[in-house]
Amino acid sequence: MPQQRWQVFAAQPVQAMAQATHLSPLLAQVLVNRGIATPESAAEFLNPELQNLPDPVEEFADLPLSLELLVTAIQQQQKIAICGDYDADGMTSTALLMRALRFLGAKAEYAIPSRMQEGYGINTRIVEDFQAEGVTLILTVDNGIAAHAPVARARELGMAVIITDHHDLPPELPCANAILNPKLLPETSPYWGVAGVGVAYILAICLAQCLGKTQDLTVPLLELFTLGTIADLAPLTGVNRRWVRRGLKLLPRSRIPGIQALIQVAGLGDQKAGLKPEAIGFRLGPRINAVGRIADPQIVIDMLTTDDVGVALQRAMQCEEANQLRQRLCELIEEQAIAWCETQQAEGNLNLLEERVLVIVQPDWHHGVIGIVASRLVERYGVPVFICTYEDDEQKEIRGSARGIPEFNVFAALQSCHDLMHKYGGHKAAGGFSFPTKNLRQVKSRLSNFARQQLEIEHLKPLVVVDVQANLAQITLDLYQQIDQLHPCGIQNPDPVFWTPNVRVLEQKTVGRNRDHLKLTVGQEAHGGGSLAATIQAIAWRWGSYLPLPNRLDIAYKLKLNEWKGDRNVELELIGVRLPNPQKLPVP
């Protein structure tokens, strides 16, 4: 059985909320859990178009100057250069601004640093290349907020710089002409949670309004905003919720050939009514991200900026190939990492309860995918994971990715090793770093000491956050359809998680190409025991190794729709199980 800890929201009086919103009391409880405590706030949440949005020009202090610089550059036909990033947010941001600037008559080009050779963010080499090409205005997207030296070099060479970024602010800001970053706004601002693509979207729309050319531009830019926002796991609150909700309806009928091609190769061509966030999160986003991880980001920029259907399909197929390779690499590295951990534990060389952090270094692993594997190892072992490989054939330099658990701050952990590292960055949940191999023992020791200070033993089990208790008889198609009103779900607005105590596991078997997944039939007894009041199908992804589960369980789950030959029924997607509490079982 998975070793988990559950955090269950306390039941609240929700009858008034249920009546006001016409939602099931189960979903009224979910709204309260999300901090939506009044019928008025619920009305705005369920219909984000009711939000009263402030003018971005008044919110972002440097937006007027940014617009002035861009309008002048366009009118005088000066060269504008975009410096993007190689993740989905950075690539969609770059494509969005390339589309917008070219539509508005600008002379625009772009550059993205090499993930393997240069790492994240604008650098001096890119700045000097831009200057040699006659660029007068540099626009960073999804990076630049900590790029002091490259920005200073650009200014020294006579170029203007506009930084658009959403990452956390350093103690001192670079000497750019203008900086657009939502982290400069109060946290109460509806714009505070936008990703890099959100800042790019705001800038592009405001620029189009200045030039009186918004027609035919707003829709494609909104589609790119939606793709990038969900793929970057930005919080689906504030303007993100409002704009993503609109964008999800537009994407299936997109006029951008690259988006249509990507939807086709991902097998989503039949979703005419609108996409769900998980379709982007699990189908479209990974195909874009895979290119940034193991191929050339230009493939994605070409795909999202071309108007040639043939080029778009060719680039979408390249995304598909990159994603398939990424999947194979992840599977291989995950297998090797688990085998190493199990061997080390069996030989007594690895005690995760003692070390409270997993640091693993192996040669010949691909830098671009080890972060994904780190997430899977966190799921499996319940501890923060720092997974590394060597940068060079001589194995003198180590480079890695980190993923954390809720009670652990990855960035603070990396800061505790600052004097041992060449480079590090990230945020609370994830990070990247590099350091000389000779420092490995000290890095391991310091990360373990940091983890022991931050984490209790009970934290070292994966956390399952549960919204509300439900009977299986309440799990209906109507309830599933009501959840649509809570969409888009994602970061800070997760899918509702229900739980049902003491179900009977009636059938269970492994399924999938590698028998990785577990398919079950579960039933809940009528009050007083004996006969079954309800039965339902369930799937547990990547739980094949837990076969067989005990025949009595408390289960935590999300709802999913199963459509087959015209039939539609609701199934459970298990995310948590635990043994029933014998003190709370009904008396037979």
mmCIF file with all atom_site columns, C-alpha atoms in Angstrom, residues 358-553:
data_model
loop_
_atom_site.group_PDB
_atom_site.id
_atom_site.type_symbol
_atom_site.label_atom_id
_atom_site.label_alt_id
_atom_site.label_comp_id
_atom_site.label_asym_id
_atom_site.label_entity_id
_atom_site.label_seq_id
_atom_site.pdbx_PDB_ins_code
_atom_site.Cartn_x
_atom_site.Cartn_y
_atom_site.Cartn_z
_atom_site.occupancy
_atom_site.B_iso_or_equiv
_atom_site.pdbx_formal_charge
_atom_site.auth_seq_id
_atom_site.auth_comp_id
_atom_site.auth_asym_id
_atom_site.auth_atom_id
_atom_site.pdbx_PDB_model_num
ATOM 1   C CA . LEU A 1 358 ? 17.438  12.031 -1.395  1.00 0.00 ? 358 LEU A CA 1
ATOM 2   C CA . VAL A 1 359 ? 20.573  13.139 -3.281  1.00 0.00 ? 359 VAL A CA 1
ATOM 3   C CA . ILE A 1 360 ? 21.356  10.902 -6.256  1.00 0.00 ? 360 ILE A CA 1
ATOM 4   C CA . VAL A 1 361 ? 24.150  11.348 -8.838  1.00 0.00 ? 361 VAL A CA 1
ATOM 5   C CA . GLN A 1 362 ? 24.563  9.100  -11.881 1.00 0.00 ? 362 GLN A CA 1
ATOM 6   C CA . PRO A 1 363 ? 26.483  9.534  -15.167 1.00 0.00 ? 363 PRO A CA 1
ATOM 7   C CA . ASP A 1 364 ? 24.905  9.788  -18.633 1.00 0.00 ? 364 ASP A CA 1
ATOM 8   C CA . TRP A 1 365 ? 21.473  10.977 -17.528 1.00 0.00 ? 365 TRP A CA 1
ATOM 9   C CA . HIS A 1 366 ? 19.862  13.661 -19.684 1.00 0.00 ? 366 HIS A CA 1
ATOM 10  C CA . HIS A 1 367 ? 19.825  17.089 -17.986 1.00 0.00 ? 367 HIS A CA 1
ATOM 11  C CA . GLY A 1 368 ? 16.583  17.994 -19.700 1.00 0.00 ? 368 GLY A CA 1
ATOM 12  C CA . VAL A 1 369 ? 14.425  15.285 -18.118 1.00 0.00 ? 369 VAL A CA 1
ATOM 13  C CA . ILE A 1 370 ? 15.872  14.628 -14.659 1.00 0.00 ? 370 ILE A CA 1
ATOM 14  C CA . GLY A 1 371 ? 13.504  17.211 -13.129 1.00 0.00 ? 371 GLY A CA 1
ATOM 15  C CA . ILE A 1 372 ? 10.504  15.120 -14.218 1.00 0.00 ? 372 ILE A CA 1
ATOM 16  C CA . VAL A 1 373 ? 12.103  12.017 -12.683 1.00 0.00 ? 373 VAL A CA 1
ATOM 17  C CA . ALA A 1 374 ? 12.758  13.978 -9.478  1.00 0.00 ? 374 ALA A CA 1
ATOM 18  C CA . SER A 1 375 ? 8.990   14.637 -9.183  1.00 0.00 ? 375 SER A CA 1
ATOM 19  C CA . ARG A 1 376 ? 8.258   10.929 -9.560  1.00 0.00 ? 376 ARG A CA 1
ATOM 20  C CA . LEU A 1 377 ? 10.824  10.011 -6.914  1.00 0.00 ? 377 LEU A CA 1
ATOM 21  C CA . VAL A 1 378 ? 9.212   12.533 -4.531  1.00 0.00 ? 378 VAL A CA 1
ATOM 22  C CA . GLU A 1 379 ? 5.875   10.739 -5.116  1.00 0.00 ? 379 GLU A CA 1
ATOM 23  C CA . ARG A 1 380 ? 7.498   7.382  -4.420  1.00 0.00 ? 380 ARG A CA 1
ATOM 24  C CA . TYR A 1 381 ? 9.718   8.161  -1.432  1.00 0.00 ? 381 TYR A CA 1
ATOM 25  C CA . GLY A 1 382 ? 7.998   11.203 0.110   1.00 0.00 ? 382 GLY A CA 1
ATOM 26  C CA . VAL A 1 383 ? 11.236  13.178 0.645   1.00 0.00 ? 383 VAL A CA 1
ATOM 27  C CA . PRO A 1 384 ? 12.733  16.170 -1.223  1.00 0.00 ? 384 PRO A CA 1
ATOM 28  C CA . VAL A 1 385 ? 14.814  14.907 -4.163  1.00 0.00 ? 385 VAL A CA 1
ATOM 29  C CA . PHE A 1 386 ? 18.015  16.390 -5.604  1.00 0.00 ? 386 PHE A CA 1
ATOM 30  C CA . ILE A 1 387 ? 18.785  14.381 -8.754  1.00 0.00 ? 387 ILE A CA 1
ATOM 31  C CA . CYS A 1 388 ? 22.043  15.018 -10.604 1.00 0.00 ? 388 CYS A CA 1
ATOM 32  C CA . THR A 1 389 ? 24.256  13.972 -13.483 1.00 0.00 ? 389 THR A CA 1
ATOM 33  C CA . TYR A 1 390 ? 27.698  15.012 -14.698 1.00 0.00 ? 390 TYR A CA 1
ATOM 34  C CA . GLU A 1 391 ? 28.227  17.989 -17.003 1.00 0.00 ? 391 GLU A CA 1
ATOM 35  C CA . ASP A 1 392 ? 31.485  16.740 -18.533 1.00 0.00 ? 392 ASP A CA 1
ATOM 36  C CA . ASP A 1 393 ? 33.291  13.559 -19.578 1.00 0.00 ? 393 ASP A CA 1
ATOM 37  C CA . GLU A 1 394 ? 35.854  14.021 -16.788 1.00 0.00 ? 394 GLU A CA 1
ATOM 38  C CA . GLN A 1 395 ? 32.988  14.093 -14.223 1.00 0.00 ? 395 GLN A CA 1
ATOM 39  C CA . LYS A 1 396 ? 34.387  17.224 -12.575 1.00 0.00 ? 396 LYS A CA 1
ATOM 40  C CA . GLU A 1 397 ? 31.106  19.164 -12.644 1.00 0.00 ? 397 GLU A CA 1
ATOM 41  C CA . ILE A 1 398 ? 27.663  18.110 -11.391 1.00 0.00 ? 398 ILE A CA 1
ATOM 42  C CA . ARG A 1 399 ? 24.365  19.588 -12.561 1.00 0.00 ? 399 ARG A CA 1
ATOM 43  C CA . GLY A 1 400 ? 20.970  18.777 -11.132 1.00 0.00 ? 400 GLY A CA 1
ATOM 44  C CA . SER A 1 401 ? 17.295  19.469 -10.519 1.00 0.00 ? 401 SER A CA 1
ATOM 45  C CA . ALA A 1 402 ? 15.411  19.504 -7.236  1.00 0.00 ? 402 ALA A CA 1
ATOM 46  C CA . ARG A 1 403 ? 11.786  18.939 -6.275  1.00 0.00 ? 403 ARG A CA 1
ATOM 47  C CA . GLY A 1 404 ? 10.364  19.457 -2.794  1.00 0.00 ? 404 GLY A CA 1
ATOM 48  C CA . ILE A 1 405 ? 7.447   18.559 -0.536  1.00 0.00 ? 405 ILE A CA 1
ATOM 49  C CA . PRO A 1 406 ? 5.005   21.107 0.983   1.00 0.00 ? 406 PRO A CA 1
ATOM 50  C CA . GLU A 1 407 ? 6.950   21.614 4.231   1.00 0.00 ? 407 GLU A CA 1
ATOM 51  C CA . PHE A 1 408 ? 10.336  22.052 2.519   1.00 0.00 ? 408 PHE A CA 1
ATOM 52  C CA . ASN A 1 409 ? 11.693  25.134 0.721   1.00 0.00 ? 409 ASN A CA 1
ATOM 53  C CA . VAL A 1 410 ? 13.946  24.010 -2.155  1.00 0.00 ? 410 VAL A CA 1
ATOM 54  C CA . PHE A 1 411 ? 15.327  27.491 -2.846  1.00 0.00 ? 411 PHE A CA 1
ATOM 55  C CA . ALA A 1 412 ? 16.224  28.033 0.824   1.00 0.00 ? 412 ALA A CA 1
ATOM 56  C CA . ALA A 1 413 ? 17.919  24.607 0.857   1.00 0.00 ? 413 ALA A CA 1
ATOM 57  C CA . LEU A 1 414 ? 20.029  25.590 -2.168  1.00 0.00 ? 414 LEU A CA 1
ATOM 58  C CA . GLN A 1 415 ? 20.845  28.925 -0.518  1.00 0.00 ? 415 GLN A CA 1
ATOM 59  C CA . SER A 1 416 ? 22.225  26.994 2.460   1.00 0.00 ? 416 SER A CA 1
ATOM 60  C CA . CYS A 1 417 ? 24.837  25.562 0.026   1.00 0.00 ? 417 CYS A CA 1
ATOM 61  C CA . HIS A 1 418 ? 25.542  28.849 -1.791  1.00 0.00 ? 418 HIS A CA 1
ATOM 62  C CA . ASP A 1 419 ? 29.300  28.799 -1.139  1.00 0.00 ? 419 ASP A CA 1
ATOM 63  C CA . LEU A 1 420 ? 29.587  25.232 -2.524  1.00 0.00 ? 420 LEU A CA 1
ATOM 64  C CA . MET A 1 421 ? 27.724  25.928 -5.779  1.00 0.00 ? 421 MET A CA 1
ATOM 65  C CA . HIS A 1 422 ? 28.611  27.605 -9.075  1.00 0.00 ? 422 HIS A CA 1
ATOM 66  C CA . LYS A 1 423 ? 25.007  28.422 -9.869  1.00 0.00 ? 423 LYS A CA 1
ATOM 67  C CA . TYR A 1 424 ? 21.540  27.793 -8.435  1.00 0.00 ? 424 TYR A CA 1
ATOM 68  C CA . GLY A 1 425 ? 18.011  29.128 -8.770  1.00 0.00 ? 425 GLY A CA 1
ATOM 69  C CA . GLY A 1 426 ? 14.370  28.244 -8.372  1.00 0.00 ? 426 GLY A CA 1
ATOM 70  C CA . HIS A 1 427 ? 11.565  28.704 -5.870  1.00 0.00 ? 427 HIS A CA 1
ATOM 71  C CA . LYS A 1 428 ? 9.931   26.922 -2.932  1.00 0.00 ? 428 LYS A CA 1
ATOM 72  C CA . ALA A 1 429 ? 8.888   23.789 -4.837  1.00 0.00 ? 429 ALA A CA 1
ATOM 73  C CA . ALA A 1 430 ? 11.645  23.291 -7.415  1.00 0.00 ? 430 ALA A CA 1
ATOM 74  C CA . GLY A 1 431 ? 15.121  24.390 -8.433  1.00 0.00 ? 431 GLY A CA 1
ATOM 75  C CA . GLY A 1 432 ? 18.206  23.809 -10.536 1.00 0.00 ? 432 GLY A CA 1
ATOM 76  C CA . PHE A 1 433 ? 21.882  23.942 -9.576  1.00 0.00 ? 433 PHE A CA 1
ATOM 77  C CA . SER A 1 434 ? 25.474  23.064 -10.488 1.00 0.00 ? 434 SER A CA 1
ATOM 78  C CA . PHE A 1 435 ? 28.603  22.522 -8.374  1.00 0.00 ? 435 PHE A CA 1
ATOM 79  C CA . PRO A 1 436 ? 32.081  20.949 -8.589  1.00 0.00 ? 436 PRO A CA 1
ATOM 80  C CA . THR A 1 437 ? 32.081  17.168 -8.027  1.00 0.00 ? 437 THR A CA 1
ATOM 81  C CA . LYS A 1 438 ? 34.674  17.613 -5.277  1.00 0.00 ? 438 LYS A CA 1
ATOM 82  C CA . ASN A 1 439 ? 31.963  19.365 -3.195  1.00 0.00 ? 439 ASN A CA 1
ATOM 83  C CA . LEU A 1 440 ? 29.470  16.477 -3.422  1.00 0.00 ? 440 LEU A CA 1
ATOM 84  C CA . ARG A 1 441 ? 30.022  15.113 0.088   1.00 0.00 ? 441 ARG A CA 1
ATOM 85  C CA . GLN A 1 442 ? 29.623  18.598 1.632   1.00 0.00 ? 442 GLN A CA 1
ATOM 86  C CA . VAL A 1 443 ? 26.518  19.392 -0.467  1.00 0.00 ? 443 VAL A CA 1
ATOM 87  C CA . LYS A 1 444 ? 24.877  16.118 0.613   1.00 0.00 ? 444 LYS A CA 1
ATOM 88  C CA . SER A 1 445 ? 25.708  16.744 4.262   1.00 0.00 ? 445 SER A CA 1
ATOM 89  C CA . ARG A 1 446 ? 24.433  20.332 4.216   1.00 0.00 ? 446 ARG A CA 1
ATOM 90  C CA . LEU A 1 447 ? 21.179  19.474 2.411   1.00 0.00 ? 447 LEU A CA 1
ATOM 91  C CA . SER A 1 448 ? 20.554  16.663 4.893   1.00 0.00 ? 448 SER A CA 1
ATOM 92  C CA . ASN A 1 449 ? 21.215  18.985 7.860   1.00 0.00 ? 449 ASN A CA 1
ATOM 93  C CA . PHE A 1 450 ? 18.844  21.574 6.374   1.00 0.00 ? 450 PHE A CA 1
ATOM 94  C CA . ALA A 1 451 ? 16.153  18.892 5.846   1.00 0.00 ? 451 ALA A CA 1
ATOM 95  C CA . ARG A 1 452 ? 16.502  17.587 9.410   1.00 0.00 ? 452 ARG A CA 1
ATOM 96  C CA . GLN A 1 453 ? 15.928  21.121 10.738  1.00 0.00 ? 453 GLN A CA 1
ATOM 97  C CA . GLN A 1 454 ? 12.849  21.663 8.539   1.00 0.00 ? 454 GLN A CA 1
ATOM 98  C CA . LEU A 1 455 ? 11.125  18.269 8.432   1.00 0.00 ? 455 LEU A CA 1
ATOM 99  C CA . GLU A 1 456 ? 9.557   16.009 11.044  1.00 0.00 ? 456 GLU A CA 1
ATOM 100 C CA . ILE A 1 457 ? 9.368   12.258 10.461  1.00 0.00 ? 457 ILE A CA 1
ATOM 101 C CA . GLU A 1 458 ? 5.596   12.492 9.797   1.00 0.00 ? 458 GLU A CA 1
ATOM 102 C CA . HIS A 1 459 ? 6.277   14.886 6.892   1.00 0.00 ? 459 HIS A CA 1
ATOM 103 C CA . LEU A 1 460 ? 8.076   12.113 4.993   1.00 0.00 ? 460 LEU A CA 1
ATOM 104 C CA . LYS A 1 461 ? 4.959   10.609 3.501   1.00 0.00 ? 461 LYS A CA 1
ATOM 105 C CA . PRO A 1 462 ? 3.223   12.004 0.393   1.00 0.00 ? 462 PRO A CA 1
ATOM 106 C CA . LEU A 1 463 ? 0.408   14.389 1.344   1.00 0.00 ? 463 LEU A CA 1
ATOM 107 C CA . VAL A 1 464 ? -3.150  13.795 0.110   1.00 0.00 ? 464 VAL A CA 1
ATOM 108 C CA . VAL A 1 465 ? -5.374  16.870 0.554   1.00 0.00 ? 465 VAL A CA 1
ATOM 109 C CA . VAL A 1 466 ? -9.053  15.858 0.742   1.00 0.00 ? 466 VAL A CA 1
ATOM 110 C CA . ASP A 1 467 ? -12.010 18.229 0.349   1.00 0.00 ? 467 ASP A CA 1
ATOM 111 C CA . VAL A 1 468 ? -15.128 16.412 1.485   1.00 0.00 ? 468 VAL A CA 1
ATOM 112 C CA . GLN A 1 469 ? -16.624 13.023 2.390   1.00 0.00 ? 469 GLN A CA 1
ATOM 113 C CA . ALA A 1 470 ? -19.054 11.531 -0.136  1.00 0.00 ? 470 ALA A CA 1
ATOM 114 C CA . ASN A 1 471 ? -21.093 8.378  -0.484  1.00 0.00 ? 471 ASN A CA 1
ATOM 115 C CA . LEU A 1 472 ? -20.515 6.452  -3.707  1.00 0.00 ? 472 LEU A CA 1
ATOM 116 C CA . ALA A 1 473 ? -24.239 6.846  -4.478  1.00 0.00 ? 473 ALA A CA 1
ATOM 117 C CA . GLN A 1 474 ? -23.619 10.644 -4.712  1.00 0.00 ? 474 GLN A CA 1
ATOM 118 C CA . ILE A 1 475 ? -21.018 10.162 -7.475  1.00 0.00 ? 475 ILE A CA 1
ATOM 119 C CA . THR A 1 476 ? -23.204 10.829 -10.508 1.00 0.00 ? 476 THR A CA 1
ATOM 120 C CA . LEU A 1 477 ? -22.924 12.337 -13.975 1.00 0.00 ? 477 LEU A CA 1
ATOM 121 C CA . ASP A 1 478 ? -24.776 15.396 -12.656 1.00 0.00 ? 478 ASP A CA 1
ATOM 122 C CA . LEU A 1 479 ? -22.136 15.952 -9.946  1.00 0.00 ? 479 LEU A CA 1
ATOM 123 C CA . TYR A 1 480 ? -19.349 15.536 -12.527 1.00 0.00 ? 480 TYR A CA 1
ATOM 124 C CA . GLN A 1 481 ? -21.009 18.114 -14.812 1.00 0.00 ? 481 GLN A CA 1
ATOM 125 C CA . GLN A 1 482 ? -21.405 20.567 -11.910 1.00 0.00 ? 482 GLN A CA 1
ATOM 126 C CA . ILE A 1 483 ? -17.630 20.440 -11.371 1.00 0.00 ? 483 ILE A CA 1
ATOM 127 C CA . ASP A 1 484 ? -17.334 22.171 -14.774 1.00 0.00 ? 484 ASP A CA 1
ATOM 128 C CA . GLN A 1 485 ? -18.510 25.347 -13.056 1.00 0.00 ? 485 GLN A CA 1
ATOM 129 C CA . LEU A 1 486 ? -15.379 25.248 -10.855 1.00 0.00 ? 486 LEU A CA 1
ATOM 130 C CA . HIS A 1 487 ? -13.086 24.960 -13.890 1.00 0.00 ? 487 HIS A CA 1
ATOM 131 C CA . PRO A 1 488 ? -10.482 25.842 -14.884 1.00 0.00 ? 488 PRO A CA 1
ATOM 132 C CA . CYS A 1 489 ? -8.910  23.760 -12.127 1.00 0.00 ? 489 CYS A CA 1
ATOM 133 C CA . GLY A 1 490 ? -5.190  23.717 -11.529 1.00 0.00 ? 490 GLY A CA 1
ATOM 134 C CA . ILE A 1 491 ? -2.686  25.376 -9.203  1.00 0.00 ? 491 ILE A CA 1
ATOM 135 C CA . GLN A 1 492 ? -4.436  27.135 -6.257  1.00 0.00 ? 492 GLN A CA 1
ATOM 136 C CA . ASN A 1 493 ? -7.771  25.839 -7.561  1.00 0.00 ? 493 ASN A CA 1
ATOM 137 C CA . PRO A 1 494 ? -7.240  22.063 -7.643  1.00 0.00 ? 494 PRO A CA 1
ATOM 138 C CA . ASP A 1 495 ? -9.791  19.517 -8.826  1.00 0.00 ? 495 ASP A CA 1
ATOM 139 C CA . PRO A 1 496 ? -12.138 18.527 -5.970  1.00 0.00 ? 496 PRO A CA 1
ATOM 140 C CA . VAL A 1 497 ? -10.955 15.489 -4.006  1.00 0.00 ? 497 VAL A CA 1
ATOM 141 C CA . PHE A 1 498 ? -13.638 13.348 -2.349  1.00 0.00 ? 498 PHE A CA 1
ATOM 142 C CA . TRP A 1 499 ? -13.243 10.488 0.103   1.00 0.00 ? 499 TRP A CA 1
ATOM 143 C CA . THR A 1 500 ? -15.376 7.532  1.057   1.00 0.00 ? 500 THR A CA 1
ATOM 144 C CA . PRO A 1 501 ? -14.704 5.391  4.136   1.00 0.00 ? 501 PRO A CA 1
ATOM 145 C CA . ASN A 1 502 ? -14.580 1.598  4.382   1.00 0.00 ? 502 ASN A CA 1
ATOM 146 C CA . VAL A 1 503 ? -15.302 0.603  0.778   1.00 0.00 ? 503 VAL A CA 1
ATOM 147 C CA . ARG A 1 504 ? -15.021 -2.999 -0.346  1.00 0.00 ? 504 ARG A CA 1
ATOM 148 C CA . VAL A 1 505 ? -12.543 -3.778 -3.131  1.00 0.00 ? 505 VAL A CA 1
ATOM 149 C CA . LEU A 1 506 ? -14.573 -6.171 -5.275  1.00 0.00 ? 506 LEU A CA 1
ATOM 150 C CA . GLU A 1 507 ? -12.113 -6.592 -8.175  1.00 0.00 ? 507 GLU A CA 1
ATOM 151 C CA . GLN A 1 508 ? -8.602  -5.374 -8.935  1.00 0.00 ? 508 GLN A CA 1
ATOM 152 C CA . LYS A 1 509 ? -6.128  -5.969 -11.761 1.00 0.00 ? 509 LYS A CA 1
ATOM 153 C CA . THR A 1 510 ? -3.154  -4.297 -13.436 1.00 0.00 ? 510 THR A CA 1
ATOM 154 C CA . VAL A 1 511 ? -3.661  -2.637 -16.825 1.00 0.00 ? 511 VAL A CA 1
ATOM 155 C CA . GLY A 1 512 ? -1.613  -0.647 -19.341 1.00 0.00 ? 512 GLY A CA 1
ATOM 156 C CA . ARG A 1 513 ? 1.219   -1.494 -21.704 1.00 0.00 ? 513 ARG A CA 1
ATOM 157 C CA . ASN A 1 514 ? 3.614   -2.300 -18.862 1.00 0.00 ? 514 ASN A CA 1
ATOM 158 C CA . ARG A 1 515 ? 0.888   -3.252 -16.344 1.00 0.00 ? 515 ARG A CA 1
ATOM 159 C CA . ASP A 1 516 ? 1.776   -0.007 -14.532 1.00 0.00 ? 516 ASP A CA 1
ATOM 160 C CA . HIS A 1 517 ? -1.754  0.973  -13.531 1.00 0.00 ? 517 HIS A CA 1
ATOM 161 C CA . LEU A 1 518 ? -4.367  -0.544 -11.240 1.00 0.00 ? 518 LEU A CA 1
ATOM 162 C CA . LYS A 1 519 ? -8.038  -0.908 -12.243 1.00 0.00 ? 519 LYS A CA 1
ATOM 163 C CA . LEU A 1 520 ? -10.556 -1.653 -9.512  1.00 0.00 ? 520 LEU A CA 1
ATOM 164 C CA . THR A 1 521 ? -14.245 -2.099 -8.820  1.00 0.00 ? 521 THR A CA 1
ATOM 165 C CA . VAL A 1 522 ? -15.221 -0.783 -5.397  1.00 0.00 ? 522 VAL A CA 1
ATOM 166 C CA . GLY A 1 523 ? -18.500 -0.929 -3.506  1.00 0.00 ? 523 GLY A CA 1
ATOM 167 C CA . GLN A 1 524 ? -20.051 0.770  -0.497  1.00 0.00 ? 524 GLN A CA 1
ATOM 168 C CA . GLU A 1 525 ? -22.389 -1.155 1.776   1.00 0.00 ? 525 GLU A CA 1
ATOM 169 C CA . ALA A 1 526 ? -25.851 0.055  2.687   1.00 0.00 ? 526 ALA A CA 1
ATOM 170 C CA . HIS A 1 527 ? -26.175 1.384  6.232   1.00 0.00 ? 527 HIS A CA 1
ATOM 171 C CA . GLY A 1 528 ? -26.130 -1.588 8.554   1.00 0.00 ? 528 GLY A CA 1
ATOM 172 C CA . GLY A 1 529 ? -23.793 -3.602 6.316   1.00 0.00 ? 529 GLY A CA 1
ATOM 173 C CA . GLY A 1 530 ? -24.439 -6.553 4.047   1.00 0.00 ? 530 GLY A CA 1
ATOM 174 C CA . SER A 1 531 ? -25.874 -5.509 0.696   1.00 0.00 ? 531 SER A CA 1
ATOM 175 C CA . LEU A 1 532 ? -24.070 -2.993 -1.537  1.00 0.00 ? 532 LEU A CA 1
ATOM 176 C CA . ALA A 1 533 ? -25.659 0.448  -1.892  1.00 0.00 ? 533 ALA A CA 1
ATOM 177 C CA . ALA A 1 534 ? -23.405 1.434  -4.830  1.00 0.00 ? 534 ALA A CA 1
ATOM 178 C CA . THR A 1 535 ? -20.493 0.116  -6.904  1.00 0.00 ? 535 THR A CA 1
ATOM 179 C CA . ILE A 1 536 ? -18.177 2.046  -9.233  1.00 0.00 ? 536 ILE A CA 1
ATOM 180 C CA . GLN A 1 537 ? -15.064 1.575  -11.380 1.00 0.00 ? 537 GLN A CA 1
ATOM 181 C CA . ALA A 1 538 ? -11.769 3.182  -10.326 1.00 0.00 ? 538 ALA A CA 1
ATOM 182 C CA . ILE A 1 539 ? -8.314  3.655  -11.814 1.00 0.00 ? 539 ILE A CA 1
ATOM 183 C CA . ALA A 1 540 ? -5.086  4.264  -9.886  1.00 0.00 ? 540 ALA A CA 1
ATOM 184 C CA . TRP A 1 541 ? -2.309  5.550  -12.167 1.00 0.00 ? 541 TRP A CA 1
ATOM 185 C CA . ARG A 1 542 ? 1.180   4.104  -11.618 1.00 0.00 ? 542 ARG A CA 1
ATOM 186 C CA . TRP A 1 543 ? -0.051  1.911  -8.743  1.00 0.00 ? 543 TRP A CA 1
ATOM 187 C CA . GLY A 1 544 ? 0.456   -1.444 -10.478 1.00 0.00 ? 544 GLY A CA 1
ATOM 188 C CA . SER A 1 545 ? 3.142   -2.434 -7.975  1.00 0.00 ? 545 SER A CA 1
ATOM 189 C CA . TYR A 1 546 ? 0.598   -2.203 -5.113  1.00 0.00 ? 546 TYR A CA 1
ATOM 190 C CA . LEU A 1 547 ? -1.480  -5.154 -6.394  1.00 0.00 ? 547 LEU A CA 1
ATOM 191 C CA . PRO A 1 548 ? -3.194  -6.579 -4.399  1.00 0.00 ? 548 PRO A CA 1
ATOM 192 C CA . LEU A 1 549 ? -4.604  -3.821 -2.193  1.00 0.00 ? 549 LEU A CA 1
ATOM 193 C CA . PRO A 1 550 ? -6.464  -4.871 0.990   1.00 0.00 ? 550 PRO A CA 1
ATOM 194 C CA . ASN A 1 551 ? -10.150 -5.669 0.458   1.00 0.00 ? 551 ASN A CA 1
ATOM 195 C CA . ARG A 1 552 ? -11.337 -2.897 2.840   1.00 0.00 ? 552 ARG A CA 1
ATOM 196 C CA . LEU A 1 553 ? -10.106 0.674  2.391   1.00 0.00 ? 553 LEU A CA 1
#
